Rosetta silent file (secondary structure, phi, psi, omega in degrees, C-alpha in Angstrom):
SEQUENCE: MFKRADEDARRPVTIHVEGIAVEAREGDSVSAALLASGLDVRRTTAVSGARRLPYCMMGVCFDCLVTIDGVGSRQGCLVPVTEGMQIEIQKGKREIGR
SCORE:     score description
SCORE:     0.000 S_00000001
   1 L     0.000  -45.741  176.603  -16.505  -53.572  -61.763 S_00000001
   2 L  -105.287  143.415 -179.981  -16.031  -56.229  -64.499 S_00000001
   3 L  -152.162  148.779  178.791  -18.990  -58.155  -65.877 S_00000001
   4 L   -75.054  148.027  175.612  -19.669  -60.482  -68.719 S_00000001
   5 L   -67.297  140.434 -177.124  -21.732  -59.399  -71.687 S_00000001
   6 L   -61.411  -26.005 -177.498  -25.243  -60.834  -71.443 S_00000001
   7 L   -91.902   12.686  177.252  -24.899  -62.400  -74.891 S_00000001
   8 L   -73.217  104.718 -173.886  -21.787  -64.425  -73.969 S_00000001
   9 L  -105.271   14.469 -179.015  -22.920  -67.901  -74.947 S_00000001
  10 L   -66.675  157.360 -178.753  -19.585  -69.712  -74.710 S_00000001
  11 L   -61.903  136.357  176.466  -19.446  -73.046  -72.836 S_00000001
  12 E   -75.127  148.781  177.117  -18.984  -72.688  -69.071 S_00000001
  13 E  -132.007  135.290  177.170  -15.843  -74.072  -67.495 S_00000001
  14 E   -97.826  127.241  174.568  -15.342  -74.561  -63.753 S_00000001
  15 E  -120.639  165.388 -178.410  -12.031  -73.447  -62.269 S_00000001
  16 E  -121.083  117.592 -179.192  -11.033  -73.282  -58.584 S_00000001
  17 E  -111.012  115.482 -175.543   -9.636  -70.036  -57.189 S_00000001
  18 L    52.269   35.654  179.304   -8.215  -70.311  -53.694 S_00000001
  19 L    84.446   -1.575 -179.612  -10.403  -73.405  -53.339 S_00000001
  20 E   -99.934  129.660  177.219  -13.611  -71.679  -54.434 S_00000001
  21 E   -69.564  130.173 -178.199  -15.378  -73.011  -57.534 S_00000001
  22 E  -130.918  132.092  177.741  -15.677  -70.243  -60.132 S_00000001
  23 E   -86.623  123.198  175.855  -17.507  -70.394  -63.459 S_00000001
  24 E  -114.808 -176.899  175.265  -15.393  -69.142  -66.397 S_00000001
  25 E  -121.006  142.303  177.580  -16.032  -69.387  -70.121 S_00000001
  26 L   -54.735  129.575 -178.529  -14.259  -71.469  -72.634 S_00000001
  27 L    98.870  -13.694  173.996  -11.629  -69.270  -74.321 S_00000001
  28 L   -63.869  145.951  164.217  -11.131  -66.998  -71.275 S_00000001
  29 E   -78.575  160.902  176.407   -7.664  -66.284  -70.089 S_00000001
  30 H   -55.991  -45.329 -175.905   -7.076  -67.001  -66.385 S_00000001
  31 H   -63.560  -44.116  177.761   -6.842  -63.247  -65.762 S_00000001
  32 H   -61.947  -39.651  177.953  -10.140  -62.477  -67.602 S_00000001
  33 H   -66.261  -40.325  179.370  -11.901  -65.225  -65.619 S_00000001
  34 H   -65.270  -42.029 -179.602  -10.517  -63.872  -62.359 S_00000001
  35 H   -65.617  -39.855  179.528  -11.573  -60.355  -63.120 S_00000001
  36 H   -74.306  -15.449 -176.260  -15.106  -61.533  -64.095 S_00000001
  37 H   -68.684  -25.220 -175.096  -15.359  -63.692  -60.943 S_00000001
  38 L    82.048   -1.465  177.942  -16.029  -60.782  -58.603 S_00000001
  39 L   -80.810  158.072  174.833  -13.444  -62.223  -56.167 S_00000001
  40 L   -77.774  103.713 -173.256  -10.582  -60.143  -54.695 S_00000001
  41 L  -112.086   30.810  179.843   -7.870  -61.349  -57.102 S_00000001
  42 L   -84.523  121.663  174.666   -5.131  -58.803  -56.265 S_00000001
  43 E   -82.776  166.759  174.939   -1.698  -60.319  -55.977 S_00000001
  44 E  -116.637  146.986 -175.797    0.970  -58.693  -53.814 S_00000001
  45 L   -79.550  155.635 -174.917    4.428  -57.748  -55.016 S_00000001
  46 L   -70.210  -36.041 -172.697    7.615  -59.344  -53.597 S_00000001
  47 L   -86.401  -55.309 -171.622    9.411  -56.073  -52.585 S_00000001
  48 L  -102.076  -16.407 -174.815    6.809  -53.629  -51.278 S_00000001
  49 L    79.371    8.477  178.249    3.728  -55.862  -50.815 S_00000001
  50 L   -58.784  144.367  179.385    1.743  -53.523  -53.101 S_00000001
  51 E   -87.132  132.718 -176.109   -1.545  -54.960  -54.351 S_00000001
  52 E  -130.269  150.752  173.862   -1.753  -55.420  -58.112 S_00000001
  53 L  -119.506  160.529  173.718   -4.429  -56.418  -60.620 S_00000001
  54 L   -56.297  137.962 -172.366   -4.017  -57.652  -64.227 S_00000001
  55 L  -119.614  -66.241 -169.928   -3.250  -54.536  -66.265 S_00000001
  56 L   -84.456  -26.433  177.704   -2.125  -54.963  -69.880 S_00000001
  57 L    62.008   24.251  176.706   -3.787  -58.394  -70.517 S_00000001
  58 L  -142.234   16.809  170.649   -1.132  -59.182  -73.157 S_00000001
  59 L    88.917   13.284 -176.808    1.920  -60.469  -71.275 S_00000001
  60 L   -97.780  -39.128 -165.900    3.970  -57.250  -70.972 S_00000001
  61 L   -93.842  -20.951 -179.581    3.451  -55.964  -67.426 S_00000001
  62 L    66.895   16.540  178.106    3.595  -59.146  -65.167 S_00000001
  63 L   -79.779   -6.474 -175.007    0.896  -57.786  -62.861 S_00000001
  64 L  -105.821   22.713 -176.942   -1.234  -60.898  -63.384 S_00000001
  65 E   -63.736  130.783 -179.587    1.171  -63.470  -61.840 S_00000001
  66 E  -141.606  168.160  172.619   -0.661  -66.413  -60.270 S_00000001
  67 E  -100.032  121.324 -178.691    0.027  -70.012  -59.277 S_00000001
  68 E  -119.425  124.115 -179.027   -1.702  -72.425  -61.673 S_00000001
  69 L    47.708   41.883  175.062   -1.902  -76.108  -60.847 S_00000001
  70 L    87.318   -2.229 -179.030    1.033  -75.740  -58.456 S_00000001
  71 E  -107.847  119.037 -175.475    3.331  -73.813  -60.785 S_00000001
  72 E   -82.877  168.191  175.251    4.051  -70.265  -59.558 S_00000001
  73 E    57.024   41.120  172.411    4.762  -66.969  -61.394 S_00000001
  74 E   -91.557  138.415  175.597    2.501  -67.823  -64.365 S_00000001
  75 E   -81.041  106.006 -175.747    1.163  -64.916  -66.371 S_00000001
  76 H   -61.059  -23.713 -179.080   -2.556  -65.423  -66.087 S_00000001
  77 H   -75.892  -12.858 -177.260   -3.325  -63.233  -69.128 S_00000001
  78 H  -106.312   -5.078 -175.989   -1.506  -65.701  -71.383 S_00000001
  79 L  -110.533  122.206  178.693   -2.964  -68.998  -70.076 S_00000001
  80 E   -75.748  148.512 -179.736   -6.424  -70.151  -71.219 S_00000001
  81 L   -72.191  147.618  173.291   -8.656  -71.707  -68.577 S_00000001
  82 L  -130.480  153.520 -179.355   -9.247  -75.453  -68.542 S_00000001
  83 L   -56.041  128.330  175.822  -11.832  -77.465  -66.642 S_00000001
  84 L    83.239    3.489 -177.591  -10.806  -78.103  -63.033 S_00000001
  85 L   -57.016  138.694  178.251   -7.813  -75.750  -63.142 S_00000001
  86 E  -105.548  122.949 -175.822   -6.493  -74.809  -59.627 S_00000001
  87 E  -124.993  133.023  172.084   -5.481  -71.191  -59.234 S_00000001
  88 E  -120.745  138.390  178.445   -3.899  -69.426  -56.265 S_00000001
  89 E   -75.096  128.103 -175.078   -3.378  -65.719  -56.032 S_00000001
  90 L   -75.289  123.613  177.488    0.332  -65.068  -55.698 S_00000001
  91 E  -110.437  109.218 -178.888    1.297  -63.319  -52.473 S_00000001
  92 L    74.887 -154.990 -176.158    4.806  -61.916  -52.520 S_00000001
  93 L   -72.364  160.275  179.814    7.722  -63.662  -54.074 S_00000001
  94 L   -71.720  137.179  177.835    7.592  -67.084  -55.602 S_00000001
  95 L   -86.868  146.913 -179.877    8.492  -69.917  -53.214 S_00000001
  96 L   -61.629  135.399  178.191   11.197  -72.433  -54.176 S_00000001
  97 L    84.022    6.025  178.421    9.638  -75.559  -55.687 S_00000001
  98 L  -128.484    0.000    0.000    6.383  -73.759  -56.546 S_00000001
């Protein structure tokens, strides 16, 4: 569904999504990198368990919540990728201490 433009010549950055190495591009937000990865990156909500994808891509809707480097409930659309970043798709509510 989502694909990078062929002329995207930005430097590649390797991130790890659920333990899988994924190539992102320097300057990508976490959400943009996840959508371009082709992986199933749908989080689930805490109340109903509904599956959600990043929606607004500007920090308004909170549908892009992920765990980044062990810190939960981060808005992936607002966080730029960095080399070696560890990302987990958030399933349900945030756990205490994460």
